[in-house]
PDB file of C-alpha atoms in Angstrom:
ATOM      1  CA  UNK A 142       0.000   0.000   0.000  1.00 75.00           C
ATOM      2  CA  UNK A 143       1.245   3.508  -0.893  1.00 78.00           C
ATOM      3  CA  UNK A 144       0.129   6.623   1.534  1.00 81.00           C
ATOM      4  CA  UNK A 145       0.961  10.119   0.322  1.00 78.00           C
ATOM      5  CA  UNK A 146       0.204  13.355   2.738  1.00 78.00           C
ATOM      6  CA  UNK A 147      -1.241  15.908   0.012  1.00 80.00           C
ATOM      7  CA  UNK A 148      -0.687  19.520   0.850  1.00 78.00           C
ATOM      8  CA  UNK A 149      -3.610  20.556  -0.535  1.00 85.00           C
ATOM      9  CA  UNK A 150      -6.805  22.841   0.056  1.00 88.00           C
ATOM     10  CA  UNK A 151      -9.657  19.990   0.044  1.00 89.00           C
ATOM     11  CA  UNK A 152      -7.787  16.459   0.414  1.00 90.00           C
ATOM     12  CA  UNK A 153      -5.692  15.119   3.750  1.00 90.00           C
ATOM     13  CA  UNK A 154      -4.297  12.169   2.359  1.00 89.00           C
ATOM     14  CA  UNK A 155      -4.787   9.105  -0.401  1.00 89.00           C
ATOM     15  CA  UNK A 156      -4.029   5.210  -0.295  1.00 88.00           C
ATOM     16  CA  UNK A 157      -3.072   3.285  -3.210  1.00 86.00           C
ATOM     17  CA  UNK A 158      -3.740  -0.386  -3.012  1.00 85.00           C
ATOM     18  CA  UNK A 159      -4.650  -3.495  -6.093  1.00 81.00           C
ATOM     19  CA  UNK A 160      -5.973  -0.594  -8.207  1.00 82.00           C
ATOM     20  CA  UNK A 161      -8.019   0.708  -5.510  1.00 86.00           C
ATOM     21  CA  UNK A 162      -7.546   4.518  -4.522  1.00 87.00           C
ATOM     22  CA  UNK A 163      -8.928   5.676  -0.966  1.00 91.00           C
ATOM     23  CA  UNK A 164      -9.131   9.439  -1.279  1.00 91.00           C
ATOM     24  CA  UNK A 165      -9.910  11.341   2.610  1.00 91.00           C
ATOM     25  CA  UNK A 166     -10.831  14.802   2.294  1.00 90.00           C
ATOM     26  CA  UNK A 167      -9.983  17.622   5.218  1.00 90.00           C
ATOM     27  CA  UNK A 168     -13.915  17.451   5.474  1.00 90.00           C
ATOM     28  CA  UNK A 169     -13.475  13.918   6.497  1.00 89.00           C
ATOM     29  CA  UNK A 170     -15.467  12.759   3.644  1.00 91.00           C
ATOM     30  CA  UNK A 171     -14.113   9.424   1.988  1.00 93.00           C
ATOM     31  CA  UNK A 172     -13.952   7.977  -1.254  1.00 92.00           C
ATOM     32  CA  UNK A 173     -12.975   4.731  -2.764  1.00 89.00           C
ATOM     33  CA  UNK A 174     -11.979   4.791  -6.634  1.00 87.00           C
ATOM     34  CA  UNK A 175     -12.196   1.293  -8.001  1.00 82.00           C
ATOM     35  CA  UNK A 176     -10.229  -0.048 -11.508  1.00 65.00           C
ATOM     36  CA  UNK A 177      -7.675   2.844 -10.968  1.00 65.00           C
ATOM     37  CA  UNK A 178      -4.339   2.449 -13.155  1.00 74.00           C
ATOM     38  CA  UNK A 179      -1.016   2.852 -11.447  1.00 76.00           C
ATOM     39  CA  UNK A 180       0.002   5.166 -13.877  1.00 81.00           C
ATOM     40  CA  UNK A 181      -3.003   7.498 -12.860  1.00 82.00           C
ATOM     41  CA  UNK A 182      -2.063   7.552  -9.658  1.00 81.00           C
ATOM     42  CA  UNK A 183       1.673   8.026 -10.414  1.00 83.00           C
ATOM     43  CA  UNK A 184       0.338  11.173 -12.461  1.00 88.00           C
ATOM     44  CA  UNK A 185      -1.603  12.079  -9.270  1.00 85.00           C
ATOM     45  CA  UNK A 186       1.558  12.226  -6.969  1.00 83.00           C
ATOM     46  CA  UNK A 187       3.986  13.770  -9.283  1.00 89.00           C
ATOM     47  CA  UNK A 188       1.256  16.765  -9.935  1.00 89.00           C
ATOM     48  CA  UNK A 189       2.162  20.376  -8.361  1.00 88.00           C
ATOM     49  CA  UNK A 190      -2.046  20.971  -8.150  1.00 90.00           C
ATOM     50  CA  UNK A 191      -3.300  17.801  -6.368  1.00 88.00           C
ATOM     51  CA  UNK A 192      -6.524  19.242  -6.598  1.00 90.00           C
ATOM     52  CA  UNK A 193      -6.970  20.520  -9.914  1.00 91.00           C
ATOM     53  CA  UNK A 194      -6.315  16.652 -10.732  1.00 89.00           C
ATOM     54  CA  UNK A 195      -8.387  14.716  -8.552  1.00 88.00           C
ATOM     55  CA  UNK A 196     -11.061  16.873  -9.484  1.00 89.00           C
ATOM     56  CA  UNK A 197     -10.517  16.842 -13.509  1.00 90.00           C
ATOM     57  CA  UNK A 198      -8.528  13.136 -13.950  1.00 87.00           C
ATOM     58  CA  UNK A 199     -10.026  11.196 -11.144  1.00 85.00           C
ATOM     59  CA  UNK A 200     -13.783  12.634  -9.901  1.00 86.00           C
ATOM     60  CA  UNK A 201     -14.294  13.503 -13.528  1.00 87.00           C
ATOM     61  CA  UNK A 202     -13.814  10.719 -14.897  1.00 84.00           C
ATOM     62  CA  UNK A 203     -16.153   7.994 -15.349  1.00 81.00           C
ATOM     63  CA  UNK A 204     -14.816   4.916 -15.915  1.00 79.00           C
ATOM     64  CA  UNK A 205     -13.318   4.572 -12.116  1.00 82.00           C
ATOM     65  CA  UNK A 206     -16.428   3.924 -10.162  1.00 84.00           C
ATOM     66  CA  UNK A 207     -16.916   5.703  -7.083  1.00 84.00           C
ATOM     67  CA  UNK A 208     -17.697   4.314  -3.508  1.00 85.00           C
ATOM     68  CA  UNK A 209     -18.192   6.769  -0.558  1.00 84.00           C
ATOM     69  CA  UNK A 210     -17.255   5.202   2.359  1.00 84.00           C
ATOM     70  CA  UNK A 211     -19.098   6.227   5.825  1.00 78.00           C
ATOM     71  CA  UNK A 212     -17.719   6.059   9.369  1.00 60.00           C
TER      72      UNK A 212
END
């Protein structure tokens, strides 16, 4: 499993795991992304605007499907 702290405005942190990606928000809100490519998260990590990304690459983007995880 990968963890990477994101210095961002809207997300604490994100797990990588078997093409699963666990996004947490600062709001505490938390999402799993299911069929995600290693190479999409790479992409995510290397960005300088984690959030312009997860909001255009990942939210956007409909062929991960999205699980919001309460709790």
């Amino acid at each position: 499993m990968q963890i990477i702290e994101v210095n961002s405005r809207n997300i604490s942190h994100v797990r990588y795991q078997h093409l699963l990606l666990t996004v947490v928000l600062k709001t505490g809100e938390k999402f799993i992304y299911r069929l995600l490519e290693v190479h999409t998260f790479n992409e995510f990590s290397d960005s300088t605007d984690k959030d312009k990304f997860y909001k255009s690459q990942i939210n956007a983007n409909k062929q991960f499907k999205r699980i919001q995880l309460f709790g």
